[in-house]
mmCIF file of C-alpha atoms in Angstrom:
data_model
loop_
_atom_site.group_PDB
_atom_site.id
_atom_site.type_symbol
_atom_site.label_atom_id
_atom_site.label_comp_id
_atom_site.label_asym_id
_atom_site.label_seq_id
_atom_site.Cartn_x
_atom_site.Cartn_y
_atom_site.Cartn_z
ATOM 1 C CA UNK A 1 1.511 -18.482 -9.138
ATOM 2 C CA UNK A 2 2.870 -14.936 -9.377
ATOM 3 C CA UNK A 3 6.529 -16.010 -9.338
ATOM 4 C CA UNK A 4 8.454 -19.201 -8.469
ATOM 5 C CA UNK A 5 8.659 -19.922 -4.754
ATOM 6 C CA UNK A 6 11.565 -21.692 -2.997
ATOM 7 C CA UNK A 7 9.519 -24.901 -3.170
ATOM 8 C CA UNK A 8 8.983 -24.491 -6.925
ATOM 9 C CA UNK A 9 12.736 -24.096 -7.406
ATOM 10 C CA UNK A 10 13.470 -27.314 -5.507
ATOM 11 C CA UNK A 11 10.697 -29.173 -7.301
ATOM 12 C CA UNK A 12 12.270 -28.382 -10.668
ATOM 13 C CA UNK A 13 15.465 -30.168 -9.590
ATOM 14 C CA UNK A 14 13.456 -33.192 -8.458
ATOM 15 C CA UNK A 15 11.481 -33.306 -11.694
ATOM 16 C CA UNK A 16 14.721 -33.148 -13.626
ATOM 17 C CA UNK A 17 16.245 -35.995 -11.601
ATOM 18 C CA UNK A 18 13.137 -38.111 -12.207
ATOM 19 C CA UNK A 19 13.680 -37.611 -15.947
ATOM 20 C CA UNK A 20 17.398 -38.391 -15.681
ATOM 21 C CA UNK A 21 18.379 -34.732 -16.177
ATOM 22 C CA UNK A 22 21.053 -33.274 -13.897
ATOM 23 C CA UNK A 23 20.627 -29.870 -12.337
ATOM 24 C CA UNK A 24 22.419 -27.123 -10.437
ATOM 25 C CA UNK A 25 21.135 -25.265 -7.395
ATOM 26 C CA UNK A 26 22.467 -21.702 -7.408
ATOM 27 C CA UNK A 27 22.445 -19.785 -4.111
ATOM 28 C CA UNK A 28 23.090 -16.108 -3.413
ATOM 29 C CA UNK A 29 25.781 -16.546 -0.760
ATOM 30 C CA UNK A 30 27.290 -13.083 -0.441
ATOM 31 C CA UNK A 31 26.475 -9.435 -1.140
ATOM 32 C CA UNK A 32 28.758 -6.427 -1.463
ATOM 33 C CA UNK A 33 26.895 -3.146 -1.390
ATOM 34 C CA UNK A 34 23.246 -3.569 -2.326
ATOM 35 C CA UNK A 35 21.274 -6.222 -4.154
ATOM 36 C CA UNK A 36 17.725 -6.621 -5.434
ATOM 37 C CA UNK A 37 17.606 -10.089 -3.851
ATOM 38 C CA UNK A 38 18.368 -11.307 -0.330
ATOM 39 C CA UNK A 39 21.071 -13.671 0.852
ATOM 40 C CA UNK A 40 19.771 -17.224 0.451
ATOM 41 C CA UNK A 41 17.793 -16.497 -2.731
ATOM 42 C CA UNK A 42 18.051 -19.492 -5.058
ATOM 43 C CA UNK A 43 17.722 -20.453 -8.704
ATOM 44 C CA UNK A 44 17.586 -23.924 -10.263
ATOM 45 C CA UNK A 45 19.002 -24.758 -13.693
ATOM 46 C CA UNK A 46 18.618 -28.088 -15.495
ATOM 47 C CA UNK A 47 20.962 -29.492 -18.108
ATOM 48 C CA UNK A 48 18.261 -29.061 -20.760
ATOM 49 C CA UNK A 49 18.102 -25.308 -20.069
ATOM 50 C CA UNK A 50 14.949 -25.203 -17.976
ATOM 51 C CA UNK A 51 15.281 -22.923 -14.972
ATOM 52 C CA UNK A 52 13.341 -21.310 -12.137
ATOM 53 C CA UNK A 53 14.137 -18.328 -9.938
ATOM 54 C CA UNK A 54 16.147 -15.163 -10.511
ATOM 55 C CA UNK A 55 18.761 -12.891 -8.956
ATOM 56 C CA UNK A 56 17.968 -9.639 -10.763
ATOM 57 C CA UNK A 57 15.519 -8.096 -13.159
ATOM 58 C CA UNK A 58 17.041 -10.072 -16.002
ATOM 59 C CA UNK A 59 20.571 -8.616 -15.972
ATOM 60 C CA UNK A 60 22.520 -11.765 -15.139
ATOM 61 C CA UNK A 61 20.158 -14.724 -15.520
ATOM 62 C CA UNK A 62 21.511 -15.698 -18.960
ATOM 63 C CA UNK A 63 25.046 -15.659 -17.557
ATOM 64 C CA UNK A 64 23.959 -17.734 -14.548
ATOM 65 C CA UNK A 65 22.356 -20.352 -16.803
ATOM 66 C CA UNK A 66 25.493 -20.536 -18.948
ATOM 67 C CA UNK A 67 27.670 -20.915 -15.837
ATOM 68 C CA UNK A 68 25.404 -23.644 -14.451
ATOM 69 C CA UNK A 69 25.606 -25.592 -17.694
ATOM 70 C CA UNK A 70 29.397 -25.314 -17.560
ATOM 71 C CA UNK A 71 29.330 -26.619 -13.978
ATOM 72 C CA UNK A 72 27.445 -29.687 -15.200
ATOM 73 C CA UNK A 73 29.805 -30.156 -18.140
ATOM 74 C CA UNK A 74 32.925 -29.965 -15.953
ATOM 75 C CA UNK A 75 31.411 -31.833 -13.027
ATOM 76 C CA UNK A 76 32.465 -29.335 -10.364
ATOM 77 C CA UNK A 77 30.720 -26.533 -8.534
ATOM 78 C CA UNK A 78 32.143 -23.089 -7.831
ATOM 79 C CA UNK A 79 31.488 -19.646 -6.378
ATOM 80 C CA UNK A 80 31.301 -16.808 -8.915
ATOM 81 C CA UNK A 81 31.173 -13.069 -8.283
ATOM 82 C CA UNK A 82 28.894 -10.972 -10.485
ATOM 83 C CA UNK A 83 28.813 -7.191 -10.573
ATOM 84 C CA UNK A 84 31.379 -5.122 -8.680
ATOM 85 C CA UNK A 85 34.696 -7.021 -8.441
ATOM 86 C CA UNK A 86 33.665 -9.696 -10.930
ATOM 87 C CA UNK A 87 36.060 -11.142 -13.505
ATOM 88 C CA UNK A 88 33.169 -10.800 -15.949
ATOM 89 C CA UNK A 89 33.607 -7.113 -16.725
ATOM 90 C CA UNK A 90 30.764 -7.115 -19.247
ATOM 91 C CA UNK A 91 28.173 -8.092 -16.618
ATOM 92 C CA UNK A 92 27.087 -5.305 -14.302
ATOM 93 C CA UNK A 93 24.293 -5.042 -11.776
ATOM 94 C CA UNK A 94 22.111 -1.920 -11.996
ATOM 95 C CA UNK A 95 22.429 -1.384 -8.233
ATOM 96 C CA UNK A 96 26.197 -1.140 -8.607
ATOM 97 C CA UNK A 97 26.879 -3.854 -6.047
ATOM 98 C CA UNK A 98 28.366 -7.318 -6.284
ATOM 99 C CA UNK A 99 26.922 -10.722 -5.476
ATOM 100 C CA UNK A 100 28.560 -14.107 -4.884
ATOM 101 C CA UNK A 101 26.671 -17.081 -6.292
ATOM 102 C CA UNK A 102 27.362 -20.622 -5.128
ATOM 103 C CA UNK A 103 26.798 -23.216 -7.880
ATOM 104 C CA UNK A 104 25.975 -26.607 -6.323
ATOM 105 C CA UNK A 105 25.608 -29.576 -8.695
ATOM 106 C CA UNK A 106 22.629 -31.770 -7.741
ATOM 107 C CA UNK A 107 23.071 -35.042 -9.594
ATOM 108 C CA UNK A 108 21.662 -36.872 -6.563
ATOM 109 C CA UNK A 109 18.340 -35.297 -5.627
ATOM 110 C CA UNK A 110 17.779 -37.253 -2.425
ATOM 111 C CA UNK A 111 18.632 -34.304 -0.187
ATOM 112 C CA UNK A 112 16.264 -32.074 -2.151
ATOM 113 C CA UNK A 113 13.526 -34.712 -1.880
ATOM 114 C CA UNK A 114 14.119 -34.828 1.875
ATOM 115 C CA UNK A 115 13.624 -31.065 2.125
ATOM 116 C CA UNK A 116 10.374 -31.200 0.170
ATOM 117 C CA UNK A 117 9.156 -34.064 2.338
ATOM 118 C CA UNK A 118 9.885 -32.123 5.516
ATOM 119 C CA UNK A 119 8.096 -29.021 4.215
ATOM 120 C CA UNK A 120 5.086 -31.150 3.218
ATOM 121 C CA UNK A 121 4.975 -32.314 6.854
ATOM 122 C CA UNK A 122 5.202 -28.654 7.924
ATOM 123 C CA UNK A 123 8.688 -29.179 9.380
ATOM 124 C CA UNK A 124 11.697 -26.913 8.818
ATOM 125 C CA UNK A 125 14.910 -28.350 7.397
ATOM 126 C CA UNK A 126 18.404 -27.184 6.490
ATOM 127 C CA UNK A 127 20.886 -28.126 3.783
ATOM 128 C CA UNK A 128 24.661 -27.756 3.709
ATOM 129 C CA UNK A 129 25.459 -26.594 0.176
ATOM 130 C CA UNK A 130 28.948 -26.789 -1.288
ATOM 131 C CA UNK A 131 30.780 -27.072 -4.567
ATOM 132 C CA UNK A 132 30.509 -30.873 -4.447
ATOM 133 C CA UNK A 133 26.814 -31.219 -3.669
ATOM 134 C CA UNK A 134 24.069 -30.841 -1.060
ATOM 135 C CA UNK A 135 23.645 -32.707 2.219
ATOM 136 C CA UNK A 136 21.251 -32.415 5.184
ATOM 137 C CA UNK A 137 22.446 -30.009 7.864
ATOM 138 C CA UNK A 138 21.743 -29.867 11.580
ATOM 139 C CA UNK A 139 18.415 -28.067 12.028
ATOM 140 C CA UNK A 140 19.797 -25.476 14.447
ATOM 141 C CA UNK A 141 22.987 -24.813 12.475
ATOM 142 C CA UNK A 142 23.513 -21.067 11.905
ATOM 143 C CA UNK A 143 22.540 -19.953 8.430
ATOM 144 C CA UNK A 144 25.323 -18.858 6.104
ATOM 145 C CA UNK A 145 28.887 -19.965 5.558
ATOM 146 C CA UNK A 146 30.372 -22.583 7.880
ATOM 147 C CA UNK A 147 33.814 -23.800 6.783
ATOM 148 C CA UNK A 148 33.383 -24.723 3.113
ATOM 149 C CA UNK A 149 29.582 -25.161 3.166
ATOM 150 C CA UNK A 150 26.730 -22.692 2.991
ATOM 151 C CA UNK A 151 23.880 -23.609 5.345
ATOM 152 C CA UNK A 152 20.481 -22.842 3.861
ATOM 153 C CA UNK A 153 17.315 -23.085 5.942
ATOM 154 C CA UNK A 154 13.896 -23.947 4.543
ATOM 155 C CA UNK A 155 10.673 -23.327 6.457
ATOM 156 C CA UNK A 156 7.099 -24.406 5.698
ATOM 157 C CA UNK A 157 5.179 -22.064 3.412
ATOM 158 C CA UNK A 158 2.710 -19.566 4.773
ATOM 159 C CA UNK A 159 -0.725 -20.944 5.602
ATOM 160 C CA UNK A 160 -3.751 -18.713 6.156
ATOM 161 C CA UNK A 161 -6.672 -19.758 8.353
ATOM 162 C CA UNK A 162 -9.468 -17.288 7.574
ATOM 163 C CA UNK A 163 -12.538 -17.244 9.821
ATOM 164 C CA UNK A 164 -15.534 -15.100 8.977
ATOM 165 C CA UNK A 165 -18.231 -14.476 6.421
ATOM 166 C CA UNK A 166 -19.231 -12.413 3.435
ATOM 167 C CA UNK A 167 -17.220 -10.427 0.920
ATOM 168 C CA UNK A 168 -14.377 -9.609 3.310
ATOM 169 C CA UNK A 169 -13.603 -13.278 3.878
ATOM 170 C CA UNK A 170 -14.028 -14.182 0.210
ATOM 171 C CA UNK A 171 -11.794 -11.318 -0.972
ATOM 172 C CA UNK A 172 -8.977 -12.219 1.421
ATOM 173 C CA UNK A 173 -9.198 -15.906 0.503
ATOM 174 C CA UNK A 174 -9.130 -15.186 -3.230
ATOM 175 C CA UNK A 175 -6.194 -12.782 -3.000
ATOM 176 C CA UNK A 176 -4.207 -15.133 -0.771
ATOM 177 C CA UNK A 177 -4.748 -18.049 -3.170
ATOM 178 C CA UNK A 178 -3.691 -15.879 -6.118
ATOM 179 C CA UNK A 179 -0.495 -15.106 -4.199
ATOM 180 C CA UNK A 180 0.091 -18.849 -3.775
ATOM 181 C CA UNK A 181 -0.863 -19.235 -0.120
ATOM 182 C CA UNK A 182 -2.649 -22.294 1.247
ATOM 183 C CA UNK A 183 -6.024 -21.105 2.566
ATOM 184 C CA UNK A 184 -8.237 -22.885 5.087
ATOM 185 C CA UNK A 185 -11.545 -21.087 5.546
ATOM 186 C CA UNK A 186 -14.114 -21.420 8.318
ATOM 187 C CA UNK A 187 -17.488 -19.830 7.548
ATOM 188 C CA UNK A 188 -21.161 -20.197 8.488
ATOM 189 C CA UNK A 189 -22.545 -23.109 6.519
ATOM 190 C CA UNK A 190 -25.059 -20.927 4.686
ATOM 191 C CA UNK A 191 -22.578 -18.310 3.533
ATOM 192 C CA UNK A 192 -23.132 -18.242 -0.272
ATOM 193 C CA UNK A 193 -19.743 -16.712 -1.077
ATOM 194 C CA UNK A 194 -17.876 -19.512 0.635
ATOM 195 C CA UNK A 195 -19.935 -22.171 -1.107
ATOM 196 C CA UNK A 196 -18.984 -20.494 -4.373
ATOM 197 C CA UNK A 197 -15.267 -20.657 -3.452
ATOM 198 C CA UNK A 198 -15.372 -24.159 -2.008
ATOM 199 C CA UNK A 199 -13.916 -25.768 -5.099
ATOM 200 C CA UNK A 200 -10.697 -23.761 -4.827
ATOM 201 C CA UNK A 201 -9.857 -24.034 -1.124
ATOM 202 C CA UNK A 202 -10.521 -26.021 2.023
ATOM 203 C CA UNK A 203 -13.786 -24.674 3.465
ATOM 204 C CA UNK A 204 -15.122 -25.841 6.821
ATOM 205 C CA UNK A 205 -18.767 -24.836 7.371
ATOM 206 C CA UNK A 206 -19.870 -23.868 10.873
ATOM 207 C CA UNK A 207 -23.421 -24.749 11.847
ATOM 208 C CA UNK A 208 -23.645 -22.251 14.701
ATOM 209 C CA UNK A 209 -21.708 -19.711 16.758
ATOM 210 C CA UNK A 210 -20.870 -22.416 19.293
ATOM 211 C CA UNK A 211 -19.784 -25.033 16.737
ATOM 212 C CA UNK A 212 -16.723 -27.052 17.669
ATOM 213 C CA UNK A 213 -13.876 -25.853 15.447
ATOM 214 C CA UNK A 214 -10.400 -27.376 15.287
ATOM 215 C CA UNK A 215 -7.941 -24.868 13.842
ATOM 216 C CA UNK A 216 -5.252 -26.496 11.694
ATOM 217 C CA UNK A 217 -2.279 -24.307 12.510
ATOM 218 C CA UNK A 218 1.398 -24.172 13.408
ATOM 219 C CA UNK A 219 4.207 -21.649 13.777
ATOM 220 C CA UNK A 220 3.943 -20.720 10.083
ATOM 221 C CA UNK A 221 0.178 -20.106 10.119
ATOM 222 C CA UNK A 222 -1.742 -16.822 10.308
ATOM 223 C CA UNK A 223 -5.254 -16.879 11.816
ATOM 224 C CA UNK A 224 -7.456 -13.979 10.760
ATOM 225 C CA UNK A 225 -11.027 -13.258 11.932
ATOM 226 C CA UNK A 226 -13.280 -11.345 9.530
ATOM 227 C CA UNK A 227 -16.638 -11.099 11.275
ATOM 228 C CA UNK A 228 -18.745 -7.949 11.343
ATOM 229 C CA UNK A 229 -21.215 -9.894 13.478
ATOM 230 C CA UNK A 230 -18.847 -10.118 16.412
ATOM 231 C CA UNK A 231 -21.107 -12.488 18.367
ATOM 232 C CA UNK A 232 -19.413 -15.249 16.342
ATOM 233 C CA UNK A 233 -16.124 -14.393 18.052
ATOM 234 C CA UNK A 234 -17.224 -15.188 21.594
ATOM 235 C CA UNK A 235 -16.727 -18.953 21.348
ATOM 236 C CA UNK A 236 -14.316 -19.068 18.409
ATOM 237 C CA UNK A 237 -11.655 -16.527 19.370
ATOM 238 C CA UNK A 238 -10.558 -18.237 22.617
ATOM 239 C CA UNK A 239 -10.020 -21.462 20.659
ATOM 240 C CA UNK A 240 -8.093 -19.659 17.954
ATOM 241 C CA UNK A 241 -5.845 -17.931 20.505
ATOM 242 C CA UNK A 242 -5.047 -21.325 22.036
ATOM 243 C CA UNK A 243 -3.829 -22.575 18.642
ATOM 244 C CA UNK A 244 -0.222 -22.009 17.538
ATOM 245 C CA UNK A 245 0.276 -19.254 14.943
ATOM 246 C CA UNK A 246 2.703 -16.443 14.205
ATOM 247 C CA UNK A 247 -0.208 -14.059 13.625
ATOM 248 C CA UNK A 248 -3.619 -13.726 15.273
ATOM 249 C CA UNK A 249 -5.760 -10.838 14.086
ATOM 250 C CA UNK A 250 -9.368 -9.649 13.879
ATOM 251 C CA UNK A 251 -10.978 -6.812 11.941
ATOM 252 C CA UNK A 252 -12.839 -4.006 13.660
ATOM 253 C CA UNK A 253 -12.438 -0.543 15.112
ATOM 254 C CA UNK A 254 -10.438 0.272 18.229
ATOM 255 C CA UNK A 255 -13.678 0.432 20.186
ATOM 256 C CA UNK A 256 -14.634 -3.003 18.856
ATOM 257 C CA UNK A 257 -11.253 -4.371 19.848
ATOM 258 C CA UNK A 258 -11.562 -2.983 23.393
ATOM 259 C CA UNK A 259 -14.896 -4.752 23.743
ATOM 260 C CA UNK A 260 -13.338 -7.901 22.285
ATOM 261 C CA UNK A 261 -10.523 -7.791 24.843
ATOM 262 C CA UNK A 262 -13.040 -7.376 27.692
ATOM 263 C CA UNK A 263 -14.961 -10.392 26.376
ATOM 264 C CA UNK A 264 -11.796 -12.524 26.265
ATOM 265 C CA UNK A 265 -10.832 -11.539 29.818
ATOM 266 C CA UNK A 266 -14.295 -12.420 31.049
ATOM 267 C CA UNK A 267 -13.910 -15.806 29.352
ATOM 268 C CA UNK A 268 -10.687 -16.446 31.289
ATOM 269 C CA UNK A 269 -8.292 -16.248 28.333
ATOM 270 C CA UNK A 270 -4.725 -15.702 29.643
ATOM 271 C CA UNK A 271 -3.481 -12.144 29.290
ATOM 272 C CA UNK A 272 -0.477 -13.302 27.285
ATOM 273 C CA UNK A 273 -2.791 -14.777 24.648
ATOM 274 C CA UNK A 274 -4.999 -11.683 24.593
ATOM 275 C CA UNK A 275 -1.908 -9.559 23.989
ATOM 276 C CA UNK A 276 -1.111 -11.726 20.956
ATOM 277 C CA UNK A 277 -4.391 -10.736 19.279
ATOM 278 C CA UNK A 278 -4.170 -7.762 16.935
ATOM 279 C CA UNK A 279 -7.051 -5.416 16.316
ATOM 280 C CA UNK A 280 -7.419 -2.806 13.555
ATOM 281 C CA UNK A 281 -5.323 -5.101 11.383
ATOM 282 C CA UNK A 282 -3.693 -4.344 8.046
ATOM 283 C CA UNK A 283 -1.093 -1.974 6.638
ATOM 284 C CA UNK A 284 -3.599 0.462 5.120
ATOM 285 C CA UNK A 285 -5.576 2.333 7.808
ATOM 286 C CA UNK A 286 -9.339 2.815 7.693
ATOM 287 C CA UNK A 287 -10.061 0.691 4.627
ATOM 288 C CA UNK A 288 -13.725 0.554 3.618
ATOM 289 C CA UNK A 289 -13.957 -1.910 0.740
ATOM 290 C CA UNK A 290 -13.292 -5.691 0.721
ATOM 291 C CA UNK A 291 -10.569 -5.665 -1.951
ATOM 292 C CA UNK A 292 -8.450 -3.004 -0.236
ATOM 293 C CA UNK A 293 -9.012 -4.599 3.157
ATOM 294 C CA UNK A 294 -7.807 -7.941 1.766
ATOM 295 C CA UNK A 295 -4.695 -6.328 0.295
ATOM 296 C CA UNK A 296 -4.026 -4.467 3.545
ATOM 297 C CA UNK A 297 -4.323 -7.610 5.690
ATOM 298 C CA UNK A 298 -2.376 -9.855 3.332
ATOM 299 C CA UNK A 299 0.493 -7.359 3.148
ATOM 300 C CA UNK A 300 0.784 -7.330 6.941
ATOM 301 C CA UNK A 301 0.562 -11.129 7.191
ATOM 302 C CA UNK A 302 3.242 -11.699 4.538
ATOM 303 C CA UNK A 303 5.499 -9.090 6.149
ATOM 304 C CA UNK A 304 5.253 -10.837 9.521
ATOM 305 C CA UNK A 305 5.713 -14.282 7.994
ATOM 306 C CA UNK A 306 8.963 -13.194 6.357
ATOM 307 C CA UNK A 307 10.166 -11.838 9.688
ATOM 308 C CA UNK A 308 9.291 -14.968 11.663
ATOM 309 C CA UNK A 309 10.754 -17.193 8.929
ATOM 310 C CA UNK A 310 14.055 -15.346 9.215
ATOM 311 C CA UNK A 311 13.740 -13.102 6.174
ATOM 312 C CA UNK A 312 14.156 -9.730 7.862
ATOM 313 C CA UNK A 313 16.879 -10.776 10.303
ATOM 314 C CA UNK A 314 18.627 -12.729 7.553
ATOM 315 C CA UNK A 315 18.889 -9.866 5.097
ATOM 316 C CA UNK A 316 19.908 -7.415 7.801
ATOM 317 C CA UNK A 317 22.563 -9.612 9.403
ATOM 318 C CA UNK A 318 24.003 -11.028 6.180
ATOM 319 C CA UNK A 319 23.801 -8.113 3.778
ATOM 320 C CA UNK A 320 27.507 -7.309 4.130
ATOM 321 C CA UNK A 321 30.317 -9.826 3.536
ATOM 322 C CA UNK A 322 32.244 -11.126 6.524
ATOM 323 C CA UNK A 323 35.696 -9.722 7.174
ATOM 324 C CA UNK A 324 37.200 -13.149 6.517
ATOM 325 C CA UNK A 325 35.556 -14.264 3.277
ATOM 326 C CA UNK A 326 34.997 -18.062 3.419
ATOM 327 C CA UNK A 327 34.402 -18.225 -0.325
ATOM 328 C CA UNK A 328 37.858 -17.000 -1.258
ATOM 329 C CA UNK A 329 39.402 -20.471 -1.489
ATOM 330 C CA UNK A 330 36.433 -21.708 -3.505
ATOM 331 C CA UNK A 331 36.733 -19.079 -6.204
ATOM 332 C CA UNK A 332 40.181 -20.260 -7.198
#
């Protein structure tokens, strides 16, 4: 794990509750100016001092932990401004902006457990967070402040279905796992690199080009094809394009992709599904080595996952505080 994920932050609260240790869920609920973190970023703090998550490069975390412990001691949550406009004049953010943090005591972890259960089932869920505690929210409730509660949405983590062979497939799978992504690989059964990696990920061997393959995917899954022997794509790509995913992509040159599109049309794949398939994938053009190709593809996949999960729209729409600040009455 490179850094704590939203799931890791929630799990810390559940582990604390199992040990009889209260915790506080801290949520970035407002930004004035700029911030190194997005609205909705969270941090968990337990009464014994353990914590996960961050809101800066280390500028305010000690203050946040101290505030969370005070919340537990007093038994009441609150919204605190840090940075510009804060009553804590000795705490400044390097970006010069101000952030509002909502401290939600979580003595009852049942709502957090419910979120983790939903994510394990690959289902999204929302919580209404306030100064008194957390409660399930209506799934389609708008994110952000609503009356005296902050609605926080949680979506299933990114899953990568990688289909291919050789070093390109192995490099992408290894990098994705190091990033913390669930990887499901489909490779020819005699591919030595995938047998080597089989202990670390789910690997489904394919006996032939026409093998029946069921792609385990949903709206939070990326399906990537990494075949240089493109004959493998003829039977597999139409099935992959029929499976739900936020990203379908295949490596190859523009000429290769044109031939691939012609093949899919000849196979009767609907034009709308063909249009969903990306060719010449990745953020770094014309990569020639497996490691750089893996980095290029993974960067594009993660970027698109954040957009489809609400990350891009969320930070753009919520970066500035509303004209009528709903946290004003909570700050006291």
